[in-house]
Structures are given as C-alpha cells and as structure tokens.
CSV table of C-alpha atoms in Angstrom, one decimal:
chain,number,residue,atom,x,y,z
A,1,MET,CA,12.5,1.6,-5.5
A,2,SER,CA,12.8,-0.8,-3.4
A,3,GLN,CA,10.9,-3.8,-2.3
A,4,GLN,CA,11.8,-3.6,1.3
A,5,SER,CA,10.0,0.1,1.2
A,6,ALA,CA,7.3,-1.9,0.2
A,7,ILE,CA,7.0,-4.0,3.1
A,8,ASP,CA,8.1,-1.1,5.6
A,9,PHE,CA,4.7,0.8,4.2
A,10,LEU,CA,2.8,-2.3,5.0
A,11,GLN,CA,3.8,-2.9,8.2
A,12,LYS,CA,3.9,1.2,8.9
A,13,ILE,CA,0.1,1.7,7.2
A,14,LYS,CA,-0.8,-1.1,9.5
A,15,SER,CA,-0.1,0.9,13.1
A,16,ASP,CA,-0.3,4.2,11.6
A,17,ASN,CA,-3.8,5.4,11.2
A,18,GLU,CA,-2.8,8.7,10.6
A,19,LEU,CA,-1.2,7.7,7.4
A,20,SER,CA,-3.6,5.1,7.0
A,21,GLU,CA,-6.5,7.7,6.9
A,22,LYS,CA,-4.1,9.7,4.5
A,23,VAL,CA,-4.2,7.4,2.2
A,24,ASN,CA,-7.5,6.4,2.3
A,25,ASN,CA,-8.9,9.7,2.0
A,26,ALA,CA,-6.9,11.1,-1.1
A,27,GLN,CA,-8.7,12.4,-4.0
A,28,ASN,CA,-7.0,9.4,-6.6
A,29,LYS,CA,-4.4,7.1,-7.6
A,30,ASP,CA,-1.9,9.7,-8.2
A,31,ALA,CA,-2.7,11.7,-4.8
A,32,ARG,CA,-2.5,8.4,-3.2
A,33,TRP,CA,1.1,8.2,-4.4
A,34,GLU,CA,1.9,11.4,-3.4
A,35,VAL,CA,1.0,10.9,0.2
A,36,ILE,CA,2.9,8.0,-0.1
A,37,ARG,CA,6.1,9.1,-1.2
A,38,GLY,CA,5.4,12.0,0.7
A,39,ALA,CA,5.5,9.9,3.4
A,40,GLY,CA,9.5,8.7,2.6
A,41,PHE,CA,8.5,5.2,0.7
A,42,ASP,CA,9.7,4.4,-2.7
A,43,PHE,CA,8.1,1.3,-4.5
A,44,THR,CA,6.3,0.7,-7.7
A,45,ARG,CA,3.1,-1.2,-7.9
A,46,ASP,CA,4.8,-4.8,-9.2
A,47,GLU,CA,6.9,-4.3,-5.8
A,48,LEU,CA,3.8,-4.1,-4.1
A,49,ASP,CA,1.9,-6.3,-5.6
A,50,HIS,CA,4.7,-8.8,-5.0
A,51,THR,CA,4.7,-7.7,-1.0
A,52,THR,CA,1.4,-8.2,-0.2
A,53,VAL,CA,1.8,-12.3,-1.4
A,54,GLU,CA,4.6,-12.2,0.8
A,55,ALA,CA,4.2,-10.0,3.7
A,56,LEU,CA,0.5,-9.8,4.3
A,57,ASN,CA,-1.2,-13.0,5.9
A,58,HIS,CA,-4.8,-14.1,4.0
A,59,PHE,CA,-7.2,-11.4,5.3
A,60,GLU,CA,-4.6,-8.6,4.9
A,61,ARG,CA,-4.0,-9.8,1.6
A,62,TRP,CA,-7.1,-10.1,0.3
A,63,SER,CA,-8.4,-6.2,1.6
A,64,TRP,CA,-5.6,-5.2,-0.4
A,65,GLU,CA,-6.4,-7.0,-3.3
A,66,ALA,CA,-9.3,-6.0,-3.7
A,67,LYS,CA,-8.1,-2.3,-3.6
A,68,LEU,CA,-5.2,-3.3,-6.3
A,69,LEU,CA,-7.7,-4.8,-8.4
A,70,ALA,CA,-10.2,-1.7,-8.4
A,71,ASP,CA,-6.6,0.4,-9.3
A,72,TRP,CA,-7.2,1.5,-6.1
A,73,LEU,CA,-3.0,2.7,-6.3
C-alpha cells in the first residue's frame, strides 16, 4: 500500500466526475473501497488520513475529514 496512491486518488477524484460519483454513490464503506481498489488505487485509511492533511487545501480537507469522521471510508 502506498501514500502516493492516496495522493493520486485525491487528485483523480477531484478531476474525474465518473469516479467521484461511483465512490460517493456506493452503498457502504466496503463498496466504496471496492470502487477505489477497482480503479487501481492501493492505500490504507491511515495513509488517506495523512494525505488529506498534506495534499489538500483547507476547504477540501474539511470536506474529506467530515466524510472520514462519519466513517465514510
């Protein structure tokens, strides 16, 4: 697993509406991870948490942290 993959995922999800919709519309957390893995990304929740702090601006980070706190992923 890789922090670089988490960075790549965050960049991709900002620019790829289809992937974003698939992730957001997945039925549950396991289904979201399945979509993410199916798109070729391989990272852990901890790696994603760390990446959101480093790779996103304040407003983007707030949005992701709200989802993560809600146990979205």
